[in-house]
PDB file of C-alpha atoms in Angstrom:
ATOM      1  CA  MET A   1      22.153 -18.121 -12.650  1.00 59.00           C
ATOM      2  CA  ALA A   2      19.300 -17.572 -10.506  1.00 67.00           C
ATOM      3  CA  ARG A   3      19.784 -16.102  -7.208  1.00 88.00           C
ATOM      4  CA  TYR A   4      16.366 -16.700  -5.827  1.00 93.00           C
ATOM      5  CA  THR A   5      13.899 -19.534  -5.828  1.00 93.00           C
ATOM      6  CA  PRO A   6      10.335 -18.516  -6.792  1.00 93.00           C
ATOM      7  CA  GLU A   7       9.413 -18.761  -3.073  1.00 95.00           C
ATOM      8  CA  GLU A   8      12.108 -16.431  -1.996  1.00 96.00           C
ATOM      9  CA  ILE A   9      11.077 -14.001  -4.709  1.00 96.00           C
ATOM     10  CA  ARG A  10       7.531 -14.248  -3.401  1.00 97.00           C
ATOM     11  CA  THR A  11       8.863 -13.552   0.194  1.00 97.00           C
ATOM     12  CA  LYS A  12      10.664 -10.579  -1.084  1.00 96.00           C
ATOM     13  CA  PHE A  13       7.793  -9.066  -3.177  1.00 97.00           C
ATOM     14  CA  VAL A  14       5.672  -9.217   0.010  1.00 97.00           C
ATOM     15  CA  ASN A  15       8.138  -8.200   2.664  1.00 96.00           C
ATOM     16  CA  ALA A  16      10.978  -6.218   1.249  1.00 96.00           C
ATOM     17  CA  ALA A  17      10.972  -2.311   1.665  1.00 96.00           C
ATOM     18  CA  ASP A  18      14.220  -1.619  -0.040  1.00 96.00           C
ATOM     19  CA  PHE A  19      13.834  -0.833  -3.870  1.00 96.00           C
ATOM     20  CA  ASN A  20      17.218  -2.377  -4.841  1.00 95.00           C
ATOM     21  CA  GLU A  21      16.031  -5.631  -3.070  1.00 95.00           C
ATOM     22  CA  LEU A  22      12.817  -5.603  -4.830  1.00 96.00           C
ATOM     23  CA  PHE A  23      14.530  -4.695  -8.169  1.00 97.00           C
ATOM     24  CA  ASP A  24      16.921  -7.628  -7.898  1.00 96.00           C
ATOM     25  CA  ALA A  25      14.163 -10.125  -7.194  1.00 97.00           C
ATOM     26  CA  PHE A  26      12.198  -8.667  -9.979  1.00 97.00           C
ATOM     27  CA  GLU A  27      15.195  -9.029 -12.451  1.00 96.00           C
ATOM     28  CA  ASP A  28      15.644 -12.583 -11.095  1.00 96.00           C
ATOM     29  CA  ALA A  29      12.191 -13.454 -11.722  1.00 97.00           C
ATOM     30  CA  ILE A  30      12.343 -12.121 -15.331  1.00 97.00           C
ATOM     31  CA  ALA A  31      15.446 -13.964 -16.040  1.00 95.00           C
ATOM     32  CA  GLN A  32      13.877 -17.123 -14.785  1.00 95.00           C
ATOM     33  CA  ARG A  33      10.868 -16.460 -17.268  1.00 96.00           C
ATOM     34  CA  ILE A  34       8.496 -16.478 -14.443  1.00 96.00           C
ATOM     35  CA  GLN A  35       5.255 -15.464 -16.110  1.00 95.00           C
ATOM     36  CA  ASP A  36       2.836 -15.901 -13.143  1.00 94.00           C
ATOM     37  CA  VAL A  37       0.713 -12.962 -12.709  1.00 93.00           C
ATOM     38  CA  GLU A  38      -0.198 -13.747  -9.115  1.00 94.00           C
ATOM     39  CA  LEU A  39       3.442 -13.551  -8.187  1.00 96.00           C
ATOM     40  CA  TYR A  40       3.844 -10.052  -9.678  1.00 96.00           C
ATOM     41  CA  ARG A  41       0.597  -8.889  -8.052  1.00 95.00           C
ATOM     42  CA  LEU A  42       2.366  -9.262  -4.940  1.00 96.00           C
ATOM     43  CA  LEU A  43       5.034  -6.818  -6.056  1.00 96.00           C
ATOM     44  CA  PHE A  44       2.297  -4.315  -7.257  1.00 95.00           C
ATOM     45  CA  TRP A  45       0.804  -4.327  -3.746  1.00 93.00           C
ATOM     46  CA  ASN A  46       4.095  -3.672  -2.012  1.00 95.00           C
ATOM     47  CA  HIS A  47       3.411  -0.414  -0.127  1.00 92.00           C
ATOM     48  CA  SER A  48       7.006   0.689  -0.226  1.00 94.00           C
ATOM     49  CA  LEU A  49       6.912   1.277  -3.896  1.00 94.00           C
ATOM     50  CA  GLY A  50       5.813   4.625  -5.427  1.00 91.00           C
ATOM     51  CA  PRO A  51       3.820   5.278  -8.556  1.00 92.00           C
ATOM     52  CA  ASP A  52       7.008   5.655 -10.667  1.00 93.00           C
ATOM     53  CA  GLU A  53       8.396   2.298  -9.361  1.00 96.00           C
ATOM     54  CA  LEU A  54       5.269   0.526 -10.007  1.00 95.00           C
ATOM     55  CA  CYS A  55       5.108   1.732 -13.596  1.00 96.00           C
ATOM     56  CA  LEU A  56       8.754   0.786 -14.197  1.00 97.00           C
ATOM     57  CA  PHE A  57       8.028  -2.713 -13.033  1.00 97.00           C
ATOM     58  CA  GLY A  58       4.747  -3.019 -14.894  1.00 97.00           C
ATOM     59  CA  GLU A  59       6.053  -1.680 -18.106  1.00 97.00           C
ATOM     60  CA  LYS A  60       9.046  -4.094 -18.007  1.00 97.00           C
ATOM     61  CA  LEU A  61       6.970  -7.051 -17.111  1.00 97.00           C
ATOM     62  CA  ALA A  62       4.452  -6.320 -20.076  1.00 97.00           C
ATOM     63  CA  LYS A  63       7.343  -5.641 -22.509  1.00 97.00           C
ATOM     64  CA  GLU A  64       9.116  -9.048 -21.381  1.00 97.00           C
ATOM     65  CA  PHE A  65       6.007 -11.016 -21.331  1.00 97.00           C
ATOM     66  CA  PRO A  66       3.289  -9.904 -23.886  1.00 97.00           C
ATOM     67  CA  ASP A  67       1.129 -12.629 -23.188  1.00 96.00           C
ATOM     68  CA  ILE A  68       0.549 -11.252 -19.713  1.00 97.00           C
ATOM     69  CA  ALA A  69       0.489  -7.626 -20.552  1.00 97.00           C
ATOM     70  CA  TYR A  70      -3.345  -7.261 -20.343  1.00 98.00           C
ATOM     71  CA  ASP A  71      -3.378  -8.598 -16.819  1.00 97.00           C
ATOM     72  CA  THR A  72      -0.480  -6.675 -15.935  1.00 97.00           C
ATOM     73  CA  TYR A  73      -2.013  -3.447 -17.043  1.00 97.00           C
ATOM     74  CA  MET A  74      -5.308  -4.376 -15.507  1.00 97.00           C
ATOM     75  CA  TRP A  75      -3.800  -5.042 -12.233  1.00 95.00           C
ATOM     76  CA  LEU A  76      -1.786  -1.848 -12.228  1.00 94.00           C
ATOM     77  CA  ALA A  77      -4.815   0.101 -13.090  1.00 94.00           C
ATOM     78  CA  SER A  78      -6.656  -1.272 -10.069  1.00 92.00           C
ATOM     79  CA  VAL A  79      -3.804  -0.651  -7.773  1.00 92.00           C
ATOM     80  CA  PHE A  80      -3.625   2.997  -8.906  1.00 91.00           C
ATOM     81  CA  GLU A  81      -7.325   3.286  -8.636  1.00 87.00           C
ATOM     82  CA  VAL A  82      -7.323   2.236  -4.918  1.00 85.00           C
ATOM     83  CA  THR A  83      -3.933   3.333  -3.839  1.00 82.00           C
ATOM     84  CA  TYR A  84      -3.116   6.541  -5.574  1.00 66.00           C
ATOM     85  CA  SER A  85      -6.474   8.196  -6.651  1.00 61.00           C
ATOM     86  CA  SER A  86      -6.273  10.893  -4.129  1.00 60.00           C
ATOM     87  CA  TYR A  87      -3.045  12.066  -5.494  1.00 63.00           C
ATOM     88  CA  ASP A  88      -3.445  11.930  -9.253  1.00 65.00           C
ATOM     89  CA  ASN A  89      -7.092  11.930  -9.677  1.00 63.00           C
ATOM     90  CA  PHE A  90      -7.093   8.592 -11.324  1.00 85.00           C
ATOM     91  CA  GLU A  91      -4.850   9.465 -14.112  1.00 89.00           C
ATOM     92  CA  LEU A  92      -2.496   6.551 -13.746  1.00 91.00           C
ATOM     93  CA  ALA A  93      -5.494   4.204 -13.347  1.00 92.00           C
ATOM     94  CA  ILE A  94      -7.134   5.638 -16.731  1.00 93.00           C
ATOM     95  CA  THR A  95      -3.585   5.279 -18.378  1.00 95.00           C
ATOM     96  CA  TYR A  96      -3.230   1.676 -17.431  1.00 97.00           C
ATOM     97  CA  TYR A  97      -6.959   0.886 -18.373  1.00 97.00           C
ATOM     98  CA  ARG A  98      -6.056   2.356 -21.896  1.00 97.00           C
ATOM     99  CA  LYS A  99      -2.932   0.141 -21.945  1.00 98.00           C
ATOM    100  CA  ALA A 100      -4.985  -2.977 -21.143  1.00 98.00           C
ATOM    101  CA  ALA A 101      -7.483  -1.944 -23.899  1.00 97.00           C
ATOM    102  CA  GLU A 102      -4.586  -1.829 -26.338  1.00 97.00           C
ATOM    103  CA  ALA A 103      -3.452  -5.072 -25.280  1.00 97.00           C
ATOM    104  CA  ARG A 104      -6.784  -6.803 -25.768  1.00 96.00           C
ATOM    105  CA  PRO A 105      -9.013  -4.383 -27.709  1.00 94.00           C
ATOM    106  CA  SER A 106     -12.038  -6.634 -27.812  1.00 95.00           C
ATOM    107  CA  SER A 107     -12.465  -6.901 -24.056  1.00 96.00           C
ATOM    108  CA  PRO A 108     -15.027  -4.521 -22.593  1.00 97.00           C
ATOM    109  CA  ASP A 109     -13.523  -4.836 -19.065  1.00 97.00           C
ATOM    110  CA  PRO A 110     -10.761  -1.968 -19.246  1.00 97.00           C
ATOM    111  CA  TYR A 111     -13.702   0.332 -20.442  1.00 97.00           C
ATOM    112  CA  LEU A 112     -16.098  -0.570 -17.875  1.00 96.00           C
ATOM    113  CA  ASP A 113     -13.566  -0.673 -14.999  1.00 95.00           C
ATOM    114  CA  ALA A 114     -12.488   2.761 -15.895  1.00 95.00           C
ATOM    115  CA  CYS A 115     -15.936   4.096 -15.583  1.00 94.00           C
ATOM    116  CA  ASP A 116     -16.315   2.571 -12.238  1.00 91.00           C
ATOM    117  CA  CYS A 117     -13.571   5.053 -11.153  1.00 87.00           C
ATOM    118  CA  TYR A 118     -15.896   7.928 -11.969  1.00 88.00           C
ATOM    119  CA  ASP A 119     -17.076  10.087  -9.118  1.00 85.00           C
ATOM    120  CA  PRO A 120     -19.799  12.417 -10.290  1.00 86.00           C
ATOM    121  CA  ASP A 121     -19.738  14.757  -7.324  1.00 85.00           C
ATOM    122  CA  LEU A 122     -15.876  15.617  -8.053  1.00 83.00           C
ATOM    123  CA  ASN A 123     -15.827  14.949 -11.961  1.00 82.00           C
ATOM    124  CA  ILE A 124     -12.793  12.530 -11.455  1.00 84.00           C
ATOM    125  CA  PRO A 125     -11.637  11.240 -13.625  1.00 87.00           C
ATOM    126  CA  PRO A 126     -12.908  13.957 -15.842  1.00 90.00           C
ATOM    127  CA  VAL A 127     -16.043  12.532 -17.672  1.00 94.00           C
ATOM    128  CA  ASP A 128     -15.031  13.796 -21.073  1.00 95.00           C
ATOM    129  CA  VAL A 129     -11.894  11.488 -20.753  1.00 94.00           C
ATOM    130  CA  LEU A 130     -14.252   8.534 -20.075  1.00 95.00           C
ATOM    131  CA  LEU A 131     -16.643   9.392 -22.789  1.00 97.00           C
ATOM    132  CA  GLU A 132     -13.826   9.552 -25.282  1.00 97.00           C
ATOM    133  CA  PHE A 133     -12.343   6.302 -24.183  1.00 97.00           C
ATOM    134  CA  LEU A 134     -15.588   4.433 -24.293  1.00 97.00           C
ATOM    135  CA  LYS A 135     -16.437   5.756 -27.789  1.00 97.00           C
ATOM    136  CA  GLN A 136     -12.978   4.392 -28.870  1.00 96.00           C
ATOM    137  CA  GLY A 137     -13.967   1.139 -27.312  1.00 96.00           C
ATOM    138  CA  LEU A 138     -17.060   0.876 -29.475  1.00 95.00           C
ATOM    139  CA  GLY A 139     -14.784   0.213 -32.664  1.00 93.00           C
ATOM    140  CA  HIS A 140     -12.994  -2.520 -30.971  1.00 96.00           C
ATOM    141  CA  VAL A 141     -15.096  -4.593 -28.470  1.00 96.00           C
ATOM    142  CA  ASN A 142     -17.417  -7.494 -29.417  1.00 92.00           C
ATOM    143  CA  ASN A 143     -20.089  -6.670 -26.978  1.00 93.00           C
ATOM    144  CA  LYS A 144     -21.070  -3.133 -27.891  1.00 95.00           C
ATOM    145  CA  LYS A 145     -24.262  -3.232 -25.807  1.00 96.00           C
ATOM    146  CA  VAL A 146     -22.404  -2.914 -22.477  1.00 96.00           C
ATOM    147  CA  ILE A 147     -20.258   0.092 -23.782  1.00 97.00           C
ATOM    148  CA  LEU A 148     -23.481   1.870 -25.128  1.00 97.00           C
ATOM    149  CA  THR A 149     -25.270   1.154 -21.895  1.00 97.00           C
ATOM    150  CA  ARG A 150     -22.483   2.794 -19.920  1.00 97.00           C
ATOM    151  CA  LEU A 151     -22.191   5.736 -22.354  1.00 97.00           C
ATOM    152  CA  SER A 152     -25.930   6.381 -21.685  1.00 97.00           C
ATOM    153  CA  HIS A 153     -25.492   6.122 -17.941  1.00 97.00           C
ATOM    154  CA  LEU A 154     -22.568   8.467 -18.035  1.00 96.00           C
ATOM    155  CA  TYR A 155     -24.542  11.048 -20.188  1.00 97.00           C
ATOM    156  CA  HIS A 156     -27.410  10.812 -17.867  1.00 96.00           C
ATOM    157  CA  LEU A 157     -25.163  11.482 -14.749  1.00 94.00           C
ATOM    158  CA  ILE A 158     -24.065  14.657 -16.449  1.00 94.00           C
ATOM    159  CA  GLY A 159     -27.429  15.728 -17.171  1.00 95.00           C
ATOM    160  CA  ASP A 160     -27.316  15.276 -21.181  1.00 97.00           C
ATOM    161  CA  GLU A 161     -30.629  13.336 -21.528  1.00 98.00           C
ATOM    162  CA  GLU A 162     -30.446  13.633 -25.330  1.00 98.00           C
ATOM    163  CA  GLN A 163     -27.188  11.807 -25.533  1.00 98.00           C
ATOM    164  CA  SER A 164     -28.189   9.504 -22.949  1.00 97.00           C
ATOM    165  CA  ASN A 165     -31.393   8.483 -24.643  1.00 98.00           C
ATOM    166  CA  TYR A 166     -29.408   8.192 -27.865  1.00 98.00           C
ATOM    167  CA  TYR A 167     -27.018   5.834 -26.529  1.00 97.00           C
ATOM    168  CA  ARG A 168     -29.778   3.802 -24.682  1.00 97.00           C
ATOM    169  CA  ASP A 169     -31.732   3.299 -27.937  1.00 97.00           C
ATOM    170  CA  LEU A 170     -28.457   2.246 -29.784  1.00 96.00           C
ATOM    171  CA  ALA A 171     -27.896  -0.244 -26.820  1.00 96.00           C
ATOM    172  CA  ASP A 172     -31.502  -1.452 -27.267  1.00 95.00           C
ATOM    173  CA  ASN A 173     -31.203  -2.055 -30.911  1.00 92.00           C
ATOM    174  CA  VAL A 174     -27.667  -3.352 -31.121  1.00 84.00           C
ATOM    175  CA  ASP A 175     -28.625  -6.983 -31.218  1.00 75.00           C
ATOM    176  CA  ARG A 176     -31.692  -6.591 -33.336  1.00 71.00           C
ATOM    177  CA  PRO A 177     -31.374  -7.939 -36.879  1.00 62.00           C
ATOM    178  CA  THR A 178     -31.436  -5.367 -39.588  1.00 60.00           C
ATOM    179  CA  ASN A 179     -33.819  -5.811 -42.766  1.00 51.00           C
TER     180      ASN A 179
END
């Protein structure tokens, strides 16, 4: 039996600072089969939660509702990118961009958003991690041109003009018919 109405859950996600109170509201939302991503976004932005707690909630949500796993992972990645980047150098953000890519392999957004995290002055997240992630994405995304263009740009940023030109040429030719 539900303990909270959806509006009470929303209020708790926004205002509660006690983990147990948040957990109870979360469990109640899951039991009620509420699949409104907007509701859970409020929970993910609750400043009283640490990274481990956010991961716990996000993983459970994605497991319970696979249809919203992609949105859950993308949202968690963006929360970690903004909120915890100075602590973990974007590791959690990249982790959740990878999970989003697994949930919806044909979407270029997790790959492109991961690259938007890159700070060339600090090399965080490490450019090698991003390059490898983008190359993996080439085998899955429908719009290869955007991934190839981003690869070219990243190689340019690290001064590897040969690779930058290679990926730029691939991007320029990806849509051309072959004879």
